[in-house]
Amino acid sequence: MSRLLMVWLAGLGIVIAGCVGMDSGDSAPAQTPGSLPSVCNGKWELRRLRLNGEVVPVDEPQSFTFLCNSDGEAMGKSGINTYRGAMQVTDSGQILWDTGSFASTKKAGPPQLMDQENQYLRALSGTRQAFVKGGGGRLILRDVSGDIYIEYIKAEH
């Protein structure tokens, strides 16, 4: 019985050593701090939204977009309406919003979509960090704690 235990422990040691030697960086897309050129590199469509750490279900994520230009003018669709505002992105990925410049159209829509739009705009204005992921195919905007998290994918067109 003790020989069986020794063989089992040796096998377990080999498995653990193999797991320790694995580089987890290969299995997850690299994430780097965003910069103005990488963040303002085309149109982004919503993929995932979390507010207060909770996932916010979005019926039509392609109706939520974000784009900006090299002058830091941000704009996009927030479901039903469009928005715009001014921002800066430092080379370390810090987002500085000019909250006084934010404006949105005021079209009405179904209550559920209006609620999703309000949650999206509240989340967007609370973001403070930008990250580019997956070789530039994904954009993450979030607050420092991660309670607010917006993930976009590069739009097809």
CSV table of N, CA and C in Angstrom, one decimal:
chain,number,residue,atom,x,y,z
A,1,MET,N,0.8,-1.2,0.0
A,1,MET,CA,0.0,0.0,0.0
A,1,MET,C,0.9,1.2,0.0
A,2,SER,N,2.0,1.2,0.7
A,2,SER,CA,2.8,2.4,0.8
A,2,SER,C,3.5,2.7,-0.6
A,3,ARG,N,3.8,1.6,-1.3
A,3,ARG,CA,4.4,1.7,-2.7
A,3,ARG,C,3.4,2.4,-3.6
A,4,LEU,N,2.1,2.0,-3.5
A,4,LEU,CA,1.0,2.7,-4.3
A,4,LEU,C,0.9,4.2,-4.0
A,5,LEU,N,1.0,4.5,-2.7
A,5,LEU,CA,0.9,5.9,-2.3
A,5,LEU,C,2.1,6.6,-2.8
A,6,MET,N,3.3,6.1,-2.8
A,6,MET,CA,4.5,6.7,-3.3
A,6,MET,C,4.4,7.0,-4.8
A,7,VAL,N,3.9,6.0,-5.6
A,7,VAL,CA,3.7,6.2,-7.0
A,7,VAL,C,2.6,7.3,-7.3
A,8,TRP,N,1.6,7.3,-6.5
A,8,TRP,CA,0.5,8.3,-6.7
A,8,TRP,C,1.1,9.7,-6.4
A,9,LEU,N,1.8,9.8,-5.3
A,9,LEU,CA,2.4,11.1,-4.9
A,9,LEU,C,3.4,11.6,-6.0
A,10,ALA,N,4.2,10.7,-6.5
A,10,ALA,CA,5.1,11.0,-7.6
A,10,ALA,C,4.4,11.5,-8.8
A,11,GLY,N,3.3,10.8,-9.2
A,11,GLY,CA,2.5,11.3,-10.3
A,11,GLY,C,1.9,12.7,-10.1
A,12,LEU,N,1.4,12.9,-8.8
A,12,LEU,CA,0.8,14.2,-8.5
A,12,LEU,C,1.9,15.3,-8.6
A,13,GLY,N,3.1,15.0,-8.2
A,13,GLY,CA,4.2,15.9,-8.3
A,13,GLY,C,4.5,16.3,-9.7
A,14,ILE,N,4.5,15.3,-10.6
A,14,ILE,CA,4.7,15.6,-12.0
A,14,ILE,C,3.6,16.5,-12.6
A,15,VAL,N,2.4,16.2,-12.2
A,15,VAL,CA,1.3,17.0,-12.7
A,15,VAL,C,1.4,18.5,-12.2
A,16,ILE,N,1.7,18.6,-10.9
A,16,ILE,CA,1.8,20.0,-10.4
A,16,ILE,C,3.0,20.7,-11.0
A,17,ALA,N,4.1,20.0,-11.2
A,17,ALA,CA,5.3,20.7,-11.8
A,17,ALA,C,4.9,21.1,-13.3
A,18,GLY,N,4.2,20.3,-14.0
A,18,GLY,CA,3.8,20.7,-15.3
A,18,GLY,C,2.9,21.9,-15.4
A,19,CYS,N,2.0,21.9,-14.4
A,19,CYS,CA,1.1,23.1,-14.3
A,19,CYS,C,1.8,24.4,-13.9
A,20,VAL,N,2.8,24.3,-13.0
A,20,VAL,CA,3.5,25.4,-12.6
A,20,VAL,C,4.3,26.0,-13.8
A,21,GLY,N,4.8,25.1,-14.6
A,21,GLY,CA,5.6,25.5,-15.7
A,21,GLY,C,4.9,26.1,-16.9
A,22,MET,N,3.5,26.0,-16.9
A,22,MET,CA,2.8,26.5,-18.0
A,22,MET,C,2.7,28.0,-17.9
A,23,ASP,N,2.8,28.7,-19.1
A,23,ASP,CA,2.8,30.2,-19.1
A,23,ASP,C,1.3,30.6,-19.4
A,24,SER,N,0.7,31.1,-18.4
A,24,SER,CA,-0.7,31.5,-18.6
A,24,SER,C,-0.9,32.7,-19.5
A,25,GLY,N,0.2,33.4,-19.8
A,25,GLY,CA,0.1,34.5,-20.7
A,25,GLY,C,-0.3,34.1,-22.1
A,26,ASP,N,0.0,32.9,-22.5
A,26,ASP,CA,-0.3,32.4,-23.9
A,26,ASP,C,-1.8,32.1,-24.0
A,27,SER,N,-2.5,31.8,-22.9
A,27,SER,CA,-3.9,31.4,-23.0
A,27,SER,C,-4.8,32.6,-23.0
A,28,ALA,N,-4.4,33.8,-22.5
A,28,ALA,CA,-5.2,34.9,-22.5
A,28,ALA,C,-4.6,36.0,-23.4
A,29,PRO,N,-5.5,36.8,-24.0
A,29,PRO,CA,-5.0,37.9,-24.9
A,29,PRO,C,-4.3,38.9,-24.1
A,30,ALA,N,-3.2,39.4,-24.6
A,30,ALA,CA,-2.4,40.5,-23.9
A,30,ALA,C,-3.3,41.7,-23.8
A,31,GLN,N,-3.1,42.3,-22.6
A,31,GLN,CA,-3.8,43.6,-22.3
A,31,GLN,C,-2.8,44.7,-22.0
A,32,THR,N,-2.8,45.8,-22.8
A,32,THR,CA,-1.9,46.8,-22.6
A,32,THR,C,-2.6,48.1,-22.3
A,33,PRO,N,-2.0,49.1,-21.6
A,33,PRO,CA,-2.7,50.4,-21.4
A,33,PRO,C,-3.0,51.0,-22.7
A,34,GLY,N,-4.2,51.6,-22.8
A,34,GLY,CA,-4.5,52.3,-24.0
A,34,GLY,C,-3.8,53.7,-24.1
A,35,SER,N,-3.7,54.2,-25.3
A,35,SER,CA,-3.2,55.5,-25.6
A,35,SER,C,-4.2,56.2,-26.5
A,36,LEU,N,-4.1,57.4,-26.7
A,36,LEU,CA,-5.1,58.1,-27.6
A,36,LEU,C,-5.1,57.5,-29.0
A,37,PRO,N,-3.9,57.2,-29.6
A,37,PRO,CA,-4.0,56.5,-30.9
A,37,PRO,C,-4.6,55.1,-30.9
A,38,SER,N,-4.4,54.3,-29.8
A,38,SER,CA,-5.0,53.0,-29.8
A,38,SER,C,-6.5,53.0,-29.5
A,39,VAL,N,-6.9,53.9,-28.6
A,39,VAL,CA,-8.3,54.0,-28.2
A,39,VAL,C,-9.1,54.6,-29.4
A,40,CYS,N,-8.5,55.6,-30.0
A,40,CYS,CA,-9.2,56.4,-31.0
A,40,CYS,C,-8.8,55.8,-32.4
A,41,ASN,N,-8.9,54.5,-32.5
A,41,ASN,CA,-8.5,53.8,-33.7
A,41,ASN,C,-9.7,53.1,-34.3
A,42,GLY,N,-10.7,53.8,-34.7
A,42,GLY,CA,-11.8,53.3,-35.4
A,42,GLY,C,-13.1,53.2,-34.4
A,43,LYS,N,-14.1,52.6,-34.9
A,43,LYS,CA,-15.3,52.5,-34.2
A,43,LYS,C,-15.4,51.2,-33.4
A,44,TRP,N,-15.9,51.3,-32.2
A,44,TRP,CA,-16.0,50.1,-31.3
A,44,TRP,C,-17.5,49.8,-31.0
A,45,GLU,N,-17.9,48.6,-30.9
A,45,GLU,CA,-19.2,48.1,-30.6
A,45,GLU,C,-19.2,47.4,-29.2
A,46,LEU,N,-20.2,47.7,-28.4
A,46,LEU,CA,-20.3,47.1,-27.1
A,46,LEU,C,-20.3,45.6,-27.2
A,47,ARG,N,-19.6,45.0,-26.3
A,47,ARG,CA,-19.6,43.5,-26.1
A,47,ARG,C,-20.1,43.1,-24.7
A,48,ARG,N,-19.7,43.9,-23.7
A,48,ARG,CA,-20.0,43.6,-22.3
A,48,ARG,C,-20.1,44.8,-21.5
A,49,LEU,N,-21.0,44.9,-20.6
A,49,LEU,CA,-21.2,46.1,-19.7
A,49,LEU,C,-21.5,45.6,-18.3
A,50,ARG,N,-20.6,46.1,-17.4
A,50,ARG,CA,-20.9,45.8,-15.9
A,50,ARG,C,-20.9,47.2,-15.2
A,51,LEU,N,-21.9,47.3,-14.3
A,51,LEU,CA,-22.1,48.5,-13.5
A,51,LEU,C,-22.2,48.1,-12.1
A,52,ASN,N,-21.5,48.6,-11.2
A,52,ASN,CA,-21.4,48.2,-9.8
A,52,ASN,C,-21.1,46.7,-9.6
A,53,GLY,N,-20.3,46.3,-10.5
A,53,GLY,CA,-19.8,44.9,-10.5
A,53,GLY,C,-20.8,43.9,-11.1
A,54,GLU,N,-22.0,44.3,-11.5
A,54,GLU,CA,-23.1,43.5,-12.0
A,54,GLU,C,-23.2,43.6,-13.5
A,55,VAL,N,-23.4,42.5,-14.2
A,55,VAL,CA,-23.6,42.5,-15.6
A,55,VAL,C,-24.9,43.2,-15.9
A,56,VAL,N,-24.9,44.1,-16.9
A,56,VAL,CA,-26.1,44.7,-17.4
A,56,VAL,C,-26.5,44.1,-18.7
A,57,PRO,N,-27.6,43.4,-18.7
A,57,PRO,CA,-28.0,42.8,-20.0
A,57,PRO,C,-28.4,43.9,-21.0
A,58,VAL,N,-27.9,43.8,-22.2
A,58,VAL,CA,-28.1,44.8,-23.3
A,58,VAL,C,-28.7,44.0,-24.4
A,59,ASP,N,-30.0,44.5,-24.8
A,59,ASP,CA,-30.7,43.8,-25.9
A,59,ASP,C,-30.0,43.9,-27.3
A,60,GLU,N,-29.5,45.1,-27.6
A,60,GLU,CA,-28.9,45.3,-28.9
A,60,GLU,C,-27.5,45.9,-28.8
A,61,PRO,N,-26.5,45.1,-28.4
A,61,PRO,CA,-25.2,45.7,-28.1
A,61,PRO,C,-24.6,46.5,-29.3
A,62,GLN,N,-24.9,46.1,-30.5
A,62,GLN,CA,-24.4,46.8,-31.7
A,62,GLN,C,-24.9,48.2,-31.8
A,63,SER,N,-26.0,48.5,-31.0
A,63,SER,CA,-26.5,49.9,-31.0
A,63,SER,C,-25.8,50.8,-30.0
A,64,PHE,N,-24.8,50.2,-29.3
A,64,PHE,CA,-24.0,51.0,-28.3
A,64,PHE,C,-22.6,51.1,-28.9
A,65,THR,N,-22.2,52.2,-29.3
A,65,THR,CA,-20.8,52.4,-29.9
A,65,THR,C,-20.0,53.5,-29.3
A,66,PHE,N,-18.7,53.4,-29.5
A,66,PHE,CA,-17.8,54.4,-29.0
A,66,PHE,C,-16.8,54.6,-30.1
A,67,LEU,N,-16.5,55.9,-30.4
A,67,LEU,CA,-15.3,56.3,-31.2
A,67,LEU,C,-14.9,57.6,-30.8
A,68,CYS,N,-13.6,57.9,-31.1
A,68,CYS,CA,-13.1,59.3,-30.8
A,68,CYS,C,-12.0,59.6,-31.9
A,69,ASN,N,-11.7,60.9,-31.9
A,69,ASN,CA,-10.6,61.3,-32.9
A,69,ASN,C,-9.4,61.7,-32.1
A,70,SER,N,-8.4,62.1,-32.9
A,70,SER,CA,-7.1,62.4,-32.3
A,70,SER,C,-7.1,63.7,-31.5
A,71,ASP,N,-8.2,64.5,-31.6
A,71,ASP,CA,-8.3,65.6,-30.7
A,71,ASP,C,-9.0,65.3,-29.4
A,72,GLY,N,-9.4,64.0,-29.2
A,72,GLY,CA,-10.0,63.6,-28.0
A,72,GLY,C,-11.5,63.9,-28.0
A,73,GLU,N,-12.1,64.1,-29.1
A,73,GLU,CA,-13.6,64.2,-29.2
A,73,GLU,C,-14.2,62.8,-29.3
A,74,ALA,N,-15.0,62.4,-28.2
A,74,ALA,CA,-15.6,61.1,-28.2
A,74,ALA,C,-17.0,61.2,-28.6
A,75,MET,N,-17.5,60.2,-29.2
A,75,MET,CA,-18.9,60.2,-29.7
A,75,MET,C,-19.4,58.8,-29.9
A,76,GLY,N,-20.7,58.6,-30.0
A,76,GLY,CA,-21.2,57.3,-30.3
A,76,GLY,C,-22.7,57.2,-30.1
A,77,LYS,N,-23.2,56.0,-30.2
A,77,LYS,CA,-24.6,55.7,-30.0
A,77,LYS,C,-24.7,55.1,-28.7
A,78,SER,N,-25.8,55.4,-28.0
A,78,SER,CA,-26.0,54.9,-26.6
A,78,SER,C,-27.3,54.1,-26.6
A,79,GLY,N,-27.6,53.4,-27.7
A,79,GLY,CA,-28.8,52.6,-27.8
A,79,GLY,C,-29.8,53.4,-28.7
A,80,ILE,N,-30.5,54.3,-28.1
A,80,ILE,CA,-31.5,55.1,-28.9
A,80,ILE,C,-30.9,56.5,-29.3
A,81,ASN,N,-30.1,57.1,-28.5
A,81,ASN,CA,-29.6,58.4,-28.7
A,81,ASN,C,-28.1,58.4,-29.1
A,82,THR,N,-27.6,59.5,-29.5
A,82,THR,CA,-26.2,59.7,-29.7
A,82,THR,C,-25.6,60.6,-28.6
A,83,TYR,N,-24.3,60.5,-28.4
A,83,TYR,CA,-23.7,61.3,-27.3
A,83,TYR,C,-22.3,61.8,-27.9
A,84,ARG,N,-21.8,62.8,-27.2
A,84,ARG,CA,-20.5,63.3,-27.6
A,84,ARG,C,-19.9,64.0,-26.4
A,85,GLY,N,-18.6,64.1,-26.3
A,85,GLY,CA,-17.9,64.8,-25.2
A,85,GLY,C,-16.4,64.8,-25.5
A,86,ALA,N,-15.7,65.4,-24.6
A,86,ALA,CA,-14.2,65.6,-24.8
A,86,ALA,C,-13.5,64.7,-23.7
A,87,MET,N,-12.4,64.2,-24.2
A,87,MET,CA,-11.6,63.3,-23.3
A,87,MET,C,-10.1,63.4,-23.6
A,88,GLN,N,-9.3,62.9,-22.7
A,88,GLN,CA,-7.9,62.8,-22.9
A,88,GLN,C,-7.6,61.3,-22.5
A,89,VAL,N,-6.6,60.7,-23.2
A,89,VAL,CA,-6.1,59.4,-22.7
A,89,VAL,C,-4.6,59.6,-22.6
A,90,THR,N,-4.1,59.4,-21.4
A,90,THR,CA,-2.6,59.5,-21.2
A,90,THR,C,-1.9,58.2,-21.8
A,91,ASP,N,-0.6,58.3,-21.9
A,91,ASP,CA,0.1,57.1,-22.4
A,91,ASP,C,0.1,55.9,-21.5
A,92,SER,N,-0.3,56.2,-20.2
A,92,SER,CA,-0.4,55.1,-19.3
A,92,SER,C,-1.9,54.5,-19.2
A,93,GLY,N,-2.7,55.0,-20.1
A,93,GLY,CA,-4.1,54.5,-20.2
A,93,GLY,C,-5.1,55.2,-19.3
A,94,GLN,N,-4.7,56.3,-18.6
A,94,GLN,CA,-5.7,57.0,-17.8
A,94,GLN,C,-6.6,57.9,-18.6
A,95,ILE,N,-7.9,57.8,-18.3
A,95,ILE,CA,-8.9,58.6,-19.1
A,95,ILE,C,-9.2,59.8,-18.2
A,96,LEU,N,-9.2,60.9,-18.9
A,96,LEU,CA,-9.6,62.2,-18.2
A,96,LEU,C,-10.8,62.7,-19.1
A,97,TRP,N,-12.0,62.7,-18.5
A,97,TRP,CA,-13.2,63.2,-19.1
A,97,TRP,C,-13.4,64.6,-18.8
A,98,ASP,N,-13.8,65.4,-19.8
A,98,ASP,CA,-14.3,66.8,-19.6
A,98,ASP,C,-15.8,66.6,-19.4
A,99,THR,N,-16.3,66.4,-18.2
A,99,THR,CA,-17.7,66.1,-18.0
A,99,THR,C,-18.6,67.2,-18.4
A,100,GLY,N,-18.1,68.5,-18.4
A,100,GLY,CA,-19.0,69.6,-18.8
A,100,GLY,C,-19.3,69.6,-20.3
A,101,SER,N,-18.5,68.8,-21.0
A,101,SER,CA,-18.7,68.8,-22.5
A,101,SER,C,-19.7,67.7,-23.0
A,102,PHE,N,-20.1,66.9,-22.1
A,102,PHE,CA,-20.9,65.8,-22.5
A,102,PHE,C,-22.3,66.3,-22.8
A,103,ALA,N,-22.8,65.7,-23.9
A,103,ALA,CA,-24.2,66.1,-24.4
A,103,ALA,C,-24.7,64.8,-25.1
A,104,SER,N,-26.1,64.7,-25.1
A,104,SER,CA,-26.7,63.6,-25.7
A,104,SER,C,-28.0,64.1,-26.3
A,105,THR,N,-28.4,63.5,-27.4
A,105,THR,CA,-29.8,63.8,-28.0
A,105,THR,C,-30.8,63.2,-27.0
A,106,LYS,N,-32.0,63.7,-27.2
A,106,LYS,CA,-33.1,63.4,-26.2
A,106,LYS,C,-34.3,62.6,-26.8
A,107,LYS,N,-34.0,61.7,-27.7
A,107,LYS,CA,-35.1,60.9,-28.2
A,107,LYS,C,-35.6,59.9,-27.2
A,108,ALA,N,-36.9,59.6,-27.2
A,108,ALA,CA,-37.5,58.7,-26.3
A,108,ALA,C,-37.6,57.3,-26.9
A,109,GLY,N,-37.7,56.3,-26.1
A,109,GLY,CA,-37.8,54.9,-26.7
A,109,GLY,C,-38.5,54.1,-25.6
A,110,PRO,N,-38.5,52.8,-25.9
A,110,PRO,CA,-39.1,51.8,-24.9
A,110,PRO,C,-38.4,51.9,-23.6
A,111,PRO,N,-39.2,51.8,-22.5
A,111,PRO,CA,-38.6,52.0,-21.2
A,111,PRO,C,-37.3,51.1,-20.9
A,112,GLN,N,-37.4,49.8,-21.4
A,112,GLN,CA,-36.2,48.9,-21.2
A,112,GLN,C,-35.0,49.4,-21.9
A,113,LEU,N,-35.1,49.9,-23.1
A,113,LEU,CA,-34.0,50.4,-23.8
A,113,LEU,C,-33.5,51.7,-23.2
A,114,MET,N,-34.4,52.6,-22.7
A,114,MET,CA,-34.0,53.8,-22.1
A,114,MET,C,-33.2,53.5,-20.8
A,115,ASP,N,-33.6,52.5,-20.1
A,115,ASP,CA,-32.9,52.1,-18.9
A,115,ASP,C,-31.5,51.6,-19.2
A,116,GLN,N,-31.4,50.8,-20.3
A,116,GLN,CA,-30.1,50.3,-20.7
A,116,GLN,C,-29.2,51.5,-21.1
A,117,GLU,N,-29.8,52.4,-21.8
A,117,GLU,CA,-29.0,53.6,-22.3
A,117,GLU,C,-28.5,54.4,-21.1
A,118,ASN,N,-29.4,54.6,-20.1
A,118,ASN,CA,-29.0,55.4,-18.9
A,118,ASN,C,-27.9,54.7,-18.2
A,119,GLN,N,-27.9,53.4,-18.1
A,119,GLN,CA,-26.9,52.6,-17.4
A,119,GLN,C,-25.6,52.7,-18.2
A,120,TYR,N,-25.7,52.6,-19.5
A,120,TYR,CA,-24.5,52.7,-20.3
A,120,TYR,C,-23.8,54.1,-20.2
A,121,LEU,N,-24.6,55.1,-20.3
A,121,LEU,CA,-24.0,56.5,-20.2
A,121,LEU,C,-23.4,56.8,-18.8
A,122,ARG,N,-24.1,56.3,-17.7
A,122,ARG,CA,-23.6,56.4,-16.4
A,122,ARG,C,-22.2,55.7,-16.3
A,123,ALA,N,-22.2,54.4,-16.8
A,123,ALA,CA,-20.9,53.7,-16.8
A,123,ALA,C,-19.8,54.4,-17.5
A,124,LEU,N,-20.1,54.8,-18.7
A,124,LEU,CA,-19.1,55.5,-19.6
A,124,LEU,C,-18.5,56.7,-18.9
A,125,SER,N,-19.3,57.5,-18.2
A,125,SER,CA,-18.8,58.7,-17.6
A,125,SER,C,-18.0,58.4,-16.3
A,126,GLY,N,-18.2,57.1,-15.8
A,126,GLY,CA,-17.4,56.7,-14.6
A,126,GLY,C,-16.1,56.0,-14.9
A,127,THR,N,-15.8,55.8,-16.2
A,127,THR,CA,-14.6,55.1,-16.6
A,127,THR,C,-13.4,56.0,-16.4
A,128,ARG,N,-12.2,55.4,-15.9
A,128,ARG,CA,-11.0,56.2,-15.7
A,128,ARG,C,-9.8,55.5,-16.3
A,129,GLN,N,-9.9,54.3,-16.9
A,129,GLN,CA,-8.8,53.6,-17.5
A,129,GLN,C,-9.2,53.0,-18.8
A,130,ALA,N,-8.2,53.0,-19.7
A,130,ALA,CA,-8.4,52.3,-21.0
A,130,ALA,C,-7.4,51.3,-21.2
A,131,PHE,N,-7.8,50.2,-21.8
A,131,PHE,CA,-6.9,49.1,-22.1
A,131,PHE,C,-7.2,48.6,-23.5
A,132,VAL,N,-6.2,48.2,-24.2
A,132,VAL,CA,-6.4,47.6,-25.5
A,132,VAL,C,-6.0,46.1,-25.4
A,133,LYS,N,-6.8,45.2,-25.9
A,133,LYS,CA,-6.6,43.8,-25.7
A,133,LYS,C,-6.7,43.1,-27.1
A,134,GLY,N,-6.1,41.9,-27.1
A,134,GLY,CA,-6.3,41.0,-28.3
A,134,GLY,C,-5.7,41.6,-29.5
A,135,GLY,N,-4.5,42.2,-29.4
A,135,GLY,CA,-3.9,42.8,-30.6
A,135,GLY,C,-4.6,44.0,-31.2
A,136,GLY,N,-5.3,44.7,-30.4
A,136,GLY,CA,-6.1,45.9,-30.9
A,136,GLY,C,-7.5,45.6,-31.3
A,137,GLY,N,-8.0,44.4,-31.1
A,137,GLY,CA,-9.3,44.0,-31.5
A,137,GLY,C,-10.4,44.3,-30.4
A,138,ARG,N,-9.9,44.6,-29.2
A,138,ARG,CA,-10.9,44.8,-28.1
A,138,ARG,C,-10.4,46.1,-27.3
A,139,LEU,N,-11.4,46.8,-26.8
A,139,LEU,CA,-11.1,48.0,-26.0
A,139,LEU,C,-11.9,47.8,-24.7
A,140,ILE,N,-11.2,48.1,-23.6
A,140,ILE,CA,-11.7,48.0,-22.3
A,140,ILE,C,-11.7,49.4,-21.7
A,141,LEU,N,-12.8,49.9,-21.2
A,141,LEU,CA,-12.9,51.1,-20.4
A,141,LEU,C,-13.4,50.7,-19.1
A,142,ARG,N,-12.8,51.2,-18.0
A,142,ARG,CA,-13.2,50.8,-16.7
A,142,ARG,C,-12.9,51.8,-15.6
A,143,ASP,N,-13.4,51.6,-14.4
A,143,ASP,CA,-13.0,52.5,-13.3
A,143,ASP,C,-11.8,51.7,-12.7
A,144,VAL,N,-11.2,52.4,-11.7
A,144,VAL,CA,-10.0,51.8,-11.1
A,144,VAL,C,-10.3,50.5,-10.3
A,145,SER,N,-11.5,50.4,-9.7
A,145,SER,CA,-11.8,49.2,-8.9
A,145,SER,C,-12.3,48.1,-9.8
A,146,GLY,N,-12.8,48.3,-11.0
A,146,GLY,CA,-13.3,47.3,-11.9
A,146,GLY,C,-14.8,47.1,-11.7
A,147,ASP,N,-15.4,48.0,-10.8
A,147,ASP,CA,-16.9,47.9,-10.7
A,147,ASP,C,-17.6,48.4,-11.9
A,148,ILE,N,-17.0,49.3,-12.6
A,148,ILE,CA,-17.5,49.7,-14.0
A,148,ILE,C,-16.6,49.1,-15.0
A,149,TYR,N,-17.2,48.4,-15.9
A,149,TYR,CA,-16.3,47.7,-16.9
A,149,TYR,C,-17.1,47.7,-18.2
A,150,ILE,N,-16.6,48.3,-19.3
A,150,ILE,CA,-17.2,48.3,-20.6
A,150,ILE,C,-16.2,47.7,-21.6
A,151,GLU,N,-16.6,46.6,-22.2
A,151,GLU,CA,-15.7,46.0,-23.2
A,151,GLU,C,-16.4,46.1,-24.6
A,152,TYR,N,-15.5,46.6,-25.5
A,152,TYR,CA,-15.9,46.8,-26.9
A,152,TYR,C,-15.1,45.9,-27.8
A,153,ILE,N,-15.7,45.6,-29.0
A,153,ILE,CA,-14.9,44.9,-30.0
A,153,ILE,C,-14.9,45.9,-31.2
A,154,LYS,N,-13.9,45.7,-32.0
A,154,LYS,CA,-13.7,46.5,-33.2
A,154,LYS,C,-14.9,46.3,-34.2
A,155,ALA,N,-15.5,47.4,-34.6
A,155,ALA,CA,-16.6,47.3,-35.5
A,155,ALA,C,-16.1,46.8,-36.9
A,156,GLU,N,-16.9,46.1,-37.6
A,156,GLU,CA,-16.6,45.5,-38.9
A,156,GLU,C,-16.3,46.6,-39.9
A,157,HIS,N,-17.1,47.7,-39.9
A,157,HIS,CA,-16.9,48.7,-41.0
A,157,HIS,C,-16.4,50.0,-40.5
